[in-house]
XYZ file of C-alpha atoms in Angstrom:
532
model
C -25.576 37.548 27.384
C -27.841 35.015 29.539
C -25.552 33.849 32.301
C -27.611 31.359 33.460
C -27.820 29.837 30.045
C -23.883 30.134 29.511
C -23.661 28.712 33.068
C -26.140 25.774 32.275
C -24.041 24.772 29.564
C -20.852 24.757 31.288
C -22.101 22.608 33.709
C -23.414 19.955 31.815
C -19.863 20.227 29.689
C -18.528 19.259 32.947
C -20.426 16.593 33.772
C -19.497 14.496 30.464
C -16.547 12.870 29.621
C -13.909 15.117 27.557
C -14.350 13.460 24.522
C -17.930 14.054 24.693
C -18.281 17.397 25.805
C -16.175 18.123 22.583
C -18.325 16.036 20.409
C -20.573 19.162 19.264
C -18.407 21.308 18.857
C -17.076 20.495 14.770
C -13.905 22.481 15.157
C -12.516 19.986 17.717
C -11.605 16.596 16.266
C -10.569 14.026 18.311
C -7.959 11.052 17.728
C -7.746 8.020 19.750
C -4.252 7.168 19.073
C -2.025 3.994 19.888
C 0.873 5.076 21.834
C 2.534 7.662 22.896
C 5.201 9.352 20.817
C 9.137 8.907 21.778
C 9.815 12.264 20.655
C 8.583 15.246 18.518
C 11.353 15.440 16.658
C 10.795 13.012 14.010
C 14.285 12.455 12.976
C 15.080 10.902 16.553
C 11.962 8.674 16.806
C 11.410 5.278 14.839
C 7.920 4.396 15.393
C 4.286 5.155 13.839
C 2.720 6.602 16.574
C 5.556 8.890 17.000
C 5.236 9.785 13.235
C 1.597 10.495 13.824
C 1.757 12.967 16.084
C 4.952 14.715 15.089
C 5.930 14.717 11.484
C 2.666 14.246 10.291
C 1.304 16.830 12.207
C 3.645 19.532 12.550
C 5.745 19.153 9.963
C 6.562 18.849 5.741
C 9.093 17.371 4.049
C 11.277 18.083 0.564
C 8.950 15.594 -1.636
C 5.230 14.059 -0.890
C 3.741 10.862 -2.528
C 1.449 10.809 -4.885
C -1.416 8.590 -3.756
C -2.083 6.888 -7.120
C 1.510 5.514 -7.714
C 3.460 6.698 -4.590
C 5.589 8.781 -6.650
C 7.698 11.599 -5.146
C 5.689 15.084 -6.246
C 6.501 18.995 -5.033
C 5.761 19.599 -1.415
C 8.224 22.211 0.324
C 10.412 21.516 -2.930
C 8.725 22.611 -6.133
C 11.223 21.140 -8.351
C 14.408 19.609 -8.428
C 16.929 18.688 -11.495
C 19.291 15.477 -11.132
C 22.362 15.247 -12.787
C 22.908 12.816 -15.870
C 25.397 11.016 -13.741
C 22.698 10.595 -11.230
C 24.936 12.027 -8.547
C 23.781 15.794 -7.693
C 20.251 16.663 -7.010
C 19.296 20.474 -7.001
C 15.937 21.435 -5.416
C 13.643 24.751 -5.337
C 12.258 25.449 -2.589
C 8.648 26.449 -1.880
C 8.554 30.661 -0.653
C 5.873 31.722 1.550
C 6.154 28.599 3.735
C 5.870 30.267 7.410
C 7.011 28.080 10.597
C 4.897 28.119 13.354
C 5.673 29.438 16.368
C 5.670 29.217 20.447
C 6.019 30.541 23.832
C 9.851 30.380 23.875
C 10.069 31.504 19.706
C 8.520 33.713 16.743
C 10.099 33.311 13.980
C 11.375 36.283 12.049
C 11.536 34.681 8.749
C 10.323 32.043 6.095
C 11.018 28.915 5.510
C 14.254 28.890 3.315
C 17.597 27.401 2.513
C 19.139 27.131 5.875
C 16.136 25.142 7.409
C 17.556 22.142 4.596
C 21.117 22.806 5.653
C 20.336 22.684 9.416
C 18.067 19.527 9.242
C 20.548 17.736 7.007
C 23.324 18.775 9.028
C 21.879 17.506 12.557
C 21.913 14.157 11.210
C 24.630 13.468 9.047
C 27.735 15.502 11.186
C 28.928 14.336 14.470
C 30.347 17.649 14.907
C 27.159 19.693 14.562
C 26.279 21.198 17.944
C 22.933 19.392 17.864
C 24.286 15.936 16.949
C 24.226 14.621 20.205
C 21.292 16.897 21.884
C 18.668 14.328 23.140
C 20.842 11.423 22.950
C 19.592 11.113 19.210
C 20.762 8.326 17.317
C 18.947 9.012 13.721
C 18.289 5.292 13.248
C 16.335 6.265 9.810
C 18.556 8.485 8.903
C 21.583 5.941 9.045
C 19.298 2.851 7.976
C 18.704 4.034 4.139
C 22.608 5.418 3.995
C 22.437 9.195 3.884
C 24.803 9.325 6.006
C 27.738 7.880 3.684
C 25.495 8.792 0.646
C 25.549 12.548 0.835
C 28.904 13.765 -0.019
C 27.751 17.632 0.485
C 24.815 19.860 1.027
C 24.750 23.608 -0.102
C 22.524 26.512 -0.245
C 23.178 27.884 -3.705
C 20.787 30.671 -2.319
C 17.867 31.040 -0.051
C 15.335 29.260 -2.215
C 17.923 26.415 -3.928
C 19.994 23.697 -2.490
C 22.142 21.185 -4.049
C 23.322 17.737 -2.523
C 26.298 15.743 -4.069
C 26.300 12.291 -3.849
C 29.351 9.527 -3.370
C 27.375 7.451 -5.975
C 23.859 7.430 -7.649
C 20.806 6.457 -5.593
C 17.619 5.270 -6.532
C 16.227 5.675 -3.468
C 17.744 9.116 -2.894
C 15.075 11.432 -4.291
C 12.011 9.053 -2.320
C 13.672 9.324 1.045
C 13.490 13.127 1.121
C 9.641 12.040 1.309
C 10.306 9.840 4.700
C 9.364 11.112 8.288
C 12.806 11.502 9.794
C 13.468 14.106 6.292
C 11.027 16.600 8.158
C 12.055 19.956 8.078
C 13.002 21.572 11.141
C 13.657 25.194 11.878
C 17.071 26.575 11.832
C 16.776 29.745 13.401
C 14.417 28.231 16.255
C 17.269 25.828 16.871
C 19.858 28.697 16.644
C 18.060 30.546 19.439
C 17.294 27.279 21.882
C 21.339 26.772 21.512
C 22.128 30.172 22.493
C 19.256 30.009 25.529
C 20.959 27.182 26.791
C 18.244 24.753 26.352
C 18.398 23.164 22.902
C 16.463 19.983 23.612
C 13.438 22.481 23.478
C 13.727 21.916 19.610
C 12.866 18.153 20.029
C 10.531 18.358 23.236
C 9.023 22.169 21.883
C 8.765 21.526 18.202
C 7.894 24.191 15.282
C 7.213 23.593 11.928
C 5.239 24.280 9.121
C 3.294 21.302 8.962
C -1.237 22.118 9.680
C -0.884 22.283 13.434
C 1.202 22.916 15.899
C 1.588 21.563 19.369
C 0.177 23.214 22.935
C 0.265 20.372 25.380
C 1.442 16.803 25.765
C 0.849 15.219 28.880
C 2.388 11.670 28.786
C 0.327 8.550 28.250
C -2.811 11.017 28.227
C -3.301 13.499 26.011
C -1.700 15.409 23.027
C -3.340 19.006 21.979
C -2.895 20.752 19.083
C -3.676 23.948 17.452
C -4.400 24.982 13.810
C -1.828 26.519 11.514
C -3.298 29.670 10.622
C -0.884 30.512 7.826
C -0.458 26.899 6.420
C 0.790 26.615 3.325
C -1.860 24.122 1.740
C -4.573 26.144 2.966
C -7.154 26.676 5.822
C -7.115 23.927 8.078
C -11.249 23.105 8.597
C -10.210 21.612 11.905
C -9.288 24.306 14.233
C -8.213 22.097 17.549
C -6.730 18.017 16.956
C -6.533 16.084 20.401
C -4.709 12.985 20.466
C -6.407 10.756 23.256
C -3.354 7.948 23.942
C -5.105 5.158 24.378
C -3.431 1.652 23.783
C -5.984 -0.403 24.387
C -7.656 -1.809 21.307
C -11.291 -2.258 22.990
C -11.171 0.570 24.912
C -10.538 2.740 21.251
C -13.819 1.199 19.563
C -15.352 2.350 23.005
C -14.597 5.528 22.705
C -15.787 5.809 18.955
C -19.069 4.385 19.566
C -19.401 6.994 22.718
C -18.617 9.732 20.411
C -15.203 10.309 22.798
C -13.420 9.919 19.415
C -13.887 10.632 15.770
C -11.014 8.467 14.365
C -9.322 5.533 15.646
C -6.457 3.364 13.961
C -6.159 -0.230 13.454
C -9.417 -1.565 14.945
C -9.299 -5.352 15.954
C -11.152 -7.650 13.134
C -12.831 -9.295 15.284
C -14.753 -5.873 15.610
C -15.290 -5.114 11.981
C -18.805 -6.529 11.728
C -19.660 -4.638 14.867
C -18.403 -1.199 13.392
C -20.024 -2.107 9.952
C -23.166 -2.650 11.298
C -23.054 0.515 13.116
C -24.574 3.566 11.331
C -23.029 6.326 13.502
C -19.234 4.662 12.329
C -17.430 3.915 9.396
C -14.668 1.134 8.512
C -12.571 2.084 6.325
C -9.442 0.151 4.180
C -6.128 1.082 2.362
C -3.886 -1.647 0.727
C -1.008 -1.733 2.574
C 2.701 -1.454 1.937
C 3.376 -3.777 5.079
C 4.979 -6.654 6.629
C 4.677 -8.902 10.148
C 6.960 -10.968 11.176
C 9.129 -13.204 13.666
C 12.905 -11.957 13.682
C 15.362 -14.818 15.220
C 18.484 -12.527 17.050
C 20.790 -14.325 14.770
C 23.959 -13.751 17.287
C 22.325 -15.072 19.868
C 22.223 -19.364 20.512
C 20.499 -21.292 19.089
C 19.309 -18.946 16.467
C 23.008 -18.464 14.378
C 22.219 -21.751 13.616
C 20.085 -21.580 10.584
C 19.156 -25.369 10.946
C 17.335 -23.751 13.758
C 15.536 -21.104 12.028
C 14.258 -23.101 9.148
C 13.021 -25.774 11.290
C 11.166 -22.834 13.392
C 9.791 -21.749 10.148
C 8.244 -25.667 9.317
C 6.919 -25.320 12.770
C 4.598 -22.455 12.424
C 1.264 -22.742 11.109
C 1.371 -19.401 9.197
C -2.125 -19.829 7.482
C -3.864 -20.993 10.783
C -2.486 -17.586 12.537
C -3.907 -15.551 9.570
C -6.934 -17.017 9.434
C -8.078 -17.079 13.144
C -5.992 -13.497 13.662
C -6.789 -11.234 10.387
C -9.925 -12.245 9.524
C -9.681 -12.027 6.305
C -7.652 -8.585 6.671
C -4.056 -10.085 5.792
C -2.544 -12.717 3.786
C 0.203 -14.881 4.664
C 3.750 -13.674 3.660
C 6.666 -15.506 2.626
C 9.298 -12.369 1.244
C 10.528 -9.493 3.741
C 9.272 -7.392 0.218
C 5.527 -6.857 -0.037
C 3.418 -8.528 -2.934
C 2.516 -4.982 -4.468
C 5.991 -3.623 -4.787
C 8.648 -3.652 -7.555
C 11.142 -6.813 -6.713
C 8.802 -9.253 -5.038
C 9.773 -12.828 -6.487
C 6.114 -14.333 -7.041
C 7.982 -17.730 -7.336
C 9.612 -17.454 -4.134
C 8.779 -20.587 -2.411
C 7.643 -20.812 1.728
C 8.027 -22.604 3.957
C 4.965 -25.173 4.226
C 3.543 -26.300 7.953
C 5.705 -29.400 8.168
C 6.501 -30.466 12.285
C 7.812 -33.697 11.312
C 10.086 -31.656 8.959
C 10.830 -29.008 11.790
C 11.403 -31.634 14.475
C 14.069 -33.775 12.157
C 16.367 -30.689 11.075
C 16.384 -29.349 15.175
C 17.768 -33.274 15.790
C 20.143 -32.162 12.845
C 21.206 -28.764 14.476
C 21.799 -30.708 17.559
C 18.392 -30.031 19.957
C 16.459 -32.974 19.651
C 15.204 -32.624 23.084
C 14.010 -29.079 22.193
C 15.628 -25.679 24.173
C 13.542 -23.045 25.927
C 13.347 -18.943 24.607
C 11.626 -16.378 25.186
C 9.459 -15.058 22.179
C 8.621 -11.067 22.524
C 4.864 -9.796 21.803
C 4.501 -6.627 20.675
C 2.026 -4.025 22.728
C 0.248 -2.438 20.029
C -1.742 -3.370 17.055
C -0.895 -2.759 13.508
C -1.954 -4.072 10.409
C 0.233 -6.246 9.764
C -0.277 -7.685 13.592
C -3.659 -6.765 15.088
C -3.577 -8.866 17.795
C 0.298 -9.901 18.885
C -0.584 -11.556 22.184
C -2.935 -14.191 20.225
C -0.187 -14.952 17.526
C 2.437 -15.218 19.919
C 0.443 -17.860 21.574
C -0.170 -19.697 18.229
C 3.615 -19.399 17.701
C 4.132 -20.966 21.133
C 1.613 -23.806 20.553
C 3.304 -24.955 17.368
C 7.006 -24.828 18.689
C 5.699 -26.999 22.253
C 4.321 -29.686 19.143
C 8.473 -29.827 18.134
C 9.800 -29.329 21.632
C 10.579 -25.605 21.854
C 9.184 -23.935 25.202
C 8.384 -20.402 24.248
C 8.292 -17.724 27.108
C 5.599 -14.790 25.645
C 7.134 -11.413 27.099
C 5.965 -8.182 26.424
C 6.964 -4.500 27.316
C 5.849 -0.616 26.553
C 6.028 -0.271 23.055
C 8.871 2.491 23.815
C 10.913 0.103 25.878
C 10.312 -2.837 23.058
C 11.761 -0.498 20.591
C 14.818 0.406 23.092
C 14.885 -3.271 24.068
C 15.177 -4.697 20.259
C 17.494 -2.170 19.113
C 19.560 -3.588 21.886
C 19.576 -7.109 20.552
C 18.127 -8.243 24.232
C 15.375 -10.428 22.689
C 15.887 -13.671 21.452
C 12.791 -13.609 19.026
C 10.461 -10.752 18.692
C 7.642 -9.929 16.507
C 7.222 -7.136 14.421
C 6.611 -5.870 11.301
C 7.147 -2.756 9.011
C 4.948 -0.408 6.743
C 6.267 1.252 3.653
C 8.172 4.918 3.939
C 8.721 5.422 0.454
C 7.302 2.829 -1.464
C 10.459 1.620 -2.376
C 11.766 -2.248 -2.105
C 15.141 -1.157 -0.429
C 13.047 0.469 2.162
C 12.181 -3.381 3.349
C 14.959 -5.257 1.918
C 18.021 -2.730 3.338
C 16.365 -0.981 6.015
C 15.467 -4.314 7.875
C 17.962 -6.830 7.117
C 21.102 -4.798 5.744
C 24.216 -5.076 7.320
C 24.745 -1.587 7.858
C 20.884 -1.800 9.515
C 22.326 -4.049 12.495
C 24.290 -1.112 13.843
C 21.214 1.219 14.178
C 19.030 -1.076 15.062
C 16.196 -1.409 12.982
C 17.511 -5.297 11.551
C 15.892 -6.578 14.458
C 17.316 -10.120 13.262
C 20.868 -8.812 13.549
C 21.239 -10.601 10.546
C 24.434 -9.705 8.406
C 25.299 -11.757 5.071
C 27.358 -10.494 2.539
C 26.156 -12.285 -0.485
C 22.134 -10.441 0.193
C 23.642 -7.394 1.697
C 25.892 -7.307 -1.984
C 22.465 -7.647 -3.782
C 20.117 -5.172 -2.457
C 23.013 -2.817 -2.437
C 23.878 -3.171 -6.751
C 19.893 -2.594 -6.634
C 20.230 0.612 -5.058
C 22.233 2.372 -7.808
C 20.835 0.894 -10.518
C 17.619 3.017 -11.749
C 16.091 0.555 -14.293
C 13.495 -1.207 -12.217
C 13.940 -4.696 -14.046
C 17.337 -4.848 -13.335
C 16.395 -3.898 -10.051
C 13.817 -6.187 -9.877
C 16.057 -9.266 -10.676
C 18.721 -8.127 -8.515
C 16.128 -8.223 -5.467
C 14.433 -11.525 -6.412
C 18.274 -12.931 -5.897
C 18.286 -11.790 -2.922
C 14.973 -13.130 -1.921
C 16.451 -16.118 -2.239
C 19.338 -15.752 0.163
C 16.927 -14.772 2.526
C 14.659 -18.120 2.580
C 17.662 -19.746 2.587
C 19.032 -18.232 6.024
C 15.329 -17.947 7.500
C 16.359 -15.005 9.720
C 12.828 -13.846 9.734
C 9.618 -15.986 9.878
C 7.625 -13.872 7.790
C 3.906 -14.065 8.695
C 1.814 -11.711 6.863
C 0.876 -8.979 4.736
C -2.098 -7.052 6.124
C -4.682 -3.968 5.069
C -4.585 -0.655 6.460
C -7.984 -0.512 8.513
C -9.279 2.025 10.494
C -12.678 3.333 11.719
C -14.448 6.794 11.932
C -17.474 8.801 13.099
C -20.058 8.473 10.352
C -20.117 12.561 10.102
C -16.004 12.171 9.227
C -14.685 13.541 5.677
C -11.388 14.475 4.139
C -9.073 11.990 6.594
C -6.895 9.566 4.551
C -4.154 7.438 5.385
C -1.722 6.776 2.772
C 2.147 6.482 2.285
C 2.277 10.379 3.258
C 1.348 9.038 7.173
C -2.006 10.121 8.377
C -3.122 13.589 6.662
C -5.856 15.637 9.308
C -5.420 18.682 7.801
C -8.297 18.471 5.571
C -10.743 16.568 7.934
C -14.207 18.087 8.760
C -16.983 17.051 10.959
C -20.045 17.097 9.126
């Protein structure tokens, strides 16, 4: 060996950036990613970034999507036979699956039976000893009803398990496809419990997912590892490196510098700039998505819904797409996306109408205006890609009808706390697709049963729309449940709780020399990615 050569090289490693001193070497791909995550436990986190980097990642779940129709297909389940009653569901489960492992664990077995029962369990029983281990609340666990839905989970053996149901559930068989339904491993958690130190199964995860973890440092860097015995195959990518970086700008910078390889949810107002690049690549998905304004209905003045619909005249909703999405978005009117089963196409919105806005606030009893504050969310997203610049568009048409707006913002993970806490008075935010299912929008956000965990960020709870989405759910013949959801569409423009805003594209950008990375309703998939 030439040490002076090998010593040469070293030191010019060290005198680039990270990202850049990793740019020639194709094994190492590099992700310039949003946030950082809440947890890597995916059943105890609620947000995309956290998804990113932990279930998509390190984990698999029951059932994937299938990209063409979003229909549930094998992943750790092979198979699975549902009752005629619709009420028991019995799934196979995949052998050979082996979990990763760590400095605290190796496993000693496969993935099997127990791993369902244990990840079920965690979630749905208050009595389990890891119910309560890292304060977990299992907000999407509780949001789509398992937690009343499943009656009982068994292992029939190591390689089948059967769940009874309290009724049938269309949505039952989707969820299993859903983030928080990633698979943790029971005999890891069995062995943190009896260390003493359980939280290691949240903060230490192992799965069976393409990679597992090495090193987090927060707000800096994530580092991850091949699976060497993944399921799916080699993984072409040997090392992934999440590089946290919030700022929108300062992602594209890193791109073009070569610091990063993939980036999500680059601004439009830099799309011509990365098309016109030859060394990047923009890329687009139709999304499953929605942005919006939530009013805290239990808070004054917004239980008035006088108040919310004349909020809803006041805002210019095809101004802010226009100058915001850049032709990236459209403007939405339902809390269900255009492209999914149940969107009412003759729903009718609320047109730009300040003389309209400014009579019905003189109606609720404000016709001298009130002051709020109006929360601006810290990240981008497609169905928001620039927050601070809407929320000032939202605050310039409410002055016009005498509403002072106050634009706060926060970390994204103390927005999230702050929301679920109801301490907002109006906060925007928005929601992509799960399962590409329309309770997944029209329960999960605005259900009753959603106020308590937090993810109705309206607080909004009315019986007549909460009855309606809730017939849809156990009905599986998708005009009925079609009709049932346009009803209660209509409840919703009625009560304005939301002002819905927009419906926006999945964009994001990579290195020219980037294959085999696709976004999709599976979450972000790396494990095929190669640098060419």
């Amino acid at each position: 060996m030439d040490f002076r050569k090998t010593s040469l090289v070293v030191l010019m490693a060290a005198l680039l950036p990270a990202g850049a001193a990793l740019a020639a070497d194709n094994s190492v791909l590099v992700y310039c990613s949003e946030a950082s995550p809440e947890s890597f436990n995916p059943q105890i986190a609620s947000s995309g970034p956290s998804f990113v980097a932990s279930s998509q990642v390190l984990y698999n779940r029951l059932v994937a999507f299938r990209e063409s129709d979003n229909l549930p297909i094998p992943s750790l389940a092979t198979a699975w036979e549902i009752s005629p009653d619709g009420k028991t569901y019995t799934f196979t489960l995949r052998q050979g699956v082996k979990f990763n492992s760590n400095k605290y664990f190796t496993p000693g077995r496969d993935f099997n039976a127990d791993d369902v029962i244990f990840s079920v369990l965690r979630q749905k029983d208050a009595n389990h000893p890891y119910h309560k281990v890292s304060q977990a609340t299992y907000e999407y666990f509780n949001d789509v009803g398992l937690g009343s839905l499943i009656q009982d989970v068994k292992k029939i053996d190591d390689y089948h398990v059967r769940f009874t149901l309290t009724k049938p559930d269309a949505t039952f068989l989707a969820d299993w496809g859903m983030d928080f339904a990633s698979i943790l491993s029971a005999e890891y958690a069995d062995a943190m419990l009896k260390a003493g130190t359980p939280e290691r199964v949240d903060t230490d995860p192992i799965g069976t997912g393409p990679y597992n973890l090495q090193e987090y440092k927060v707000d800096s860097i994530i580092r991850y590892q091949a699976n060497p015995h993944y399921w799916q195959g080699e993984v072409p990518t040997k090392r992934l490196i999440f590089s946290i970086t919030p700022n929108v700008s300062t992602r594209l910078a890193k791109l073009e510098k070569n610091e990063c390889q993939i980036i999500p949810a680059p601004s439009p107002v830099n799309f011509d700039e990365i098309k016109n690049n030859k060394a990047l690549a923009l890329h687009s998905v139709d999304g499953m998505n929605v942005g919006y304004l939530a009013f805290n209905t239990v808070k004054k003045p917004f239980d008035n819904a006088l108040v919310r619909q004349a909020l809803n005249y006041a805002v210019d909703k095809k101004a802010i797409v226009d100058a915001v999405f850049l032709g990236s978005g459209s403007v939405a009117k339902s809390p269900i996306p255009p492209n999914m089963l149940g969107f009412d196409k003759d729903l009718a919105d609320y047109p730009y109408d300040p003389a309209k806005a400014k009579a019905l606030l003189k109606q609720a009893g404000f016709e001298q205006g009130f002051t709020t504050d109006l929360w601006s969310m810290p990240v981008q997203r497609p169905y928001n890609p620039n927050s601070r610049r809407i929320a000032e568009m939202i605050q310039s048409d409410w002055a016009k009808v005498g509403v002072t707006a106050k634009i706060v913002s926060y970390e994204w993970g103390e927005y999230l706390a702050g929301i679920r806490k109801g301490e907002h008075a109006t906060a925007l935010f928005g929601w992509m697709s799960d399962n590409g299912d329309p309770d997944n929008f029209a329960n999960t956000l605005l259900g009753c049963d959603s106020v308590k965990s937090g993810s109705n960020a309206a607080f909004w709870c009315d019986k007549q729309y909460d009855s309606l989405i809730q017939q849809a759910r156990i009905i599986s013949d998708p005009a009925q449940r079609a009709a049932l959801y346009k009803q209660a569409q209509q409840v919703f423009h009625r009560q304005a709780p939301w002002i819905p805003l927009a419906n926006g594209k999945t964009f994001y950008a990579t290195r020219s020399n980037v294959s085999g990375y696709s976004v999709s309703l599976n979450g972000s998939d790396f494990s095929k990615v190669r640098l060419n």
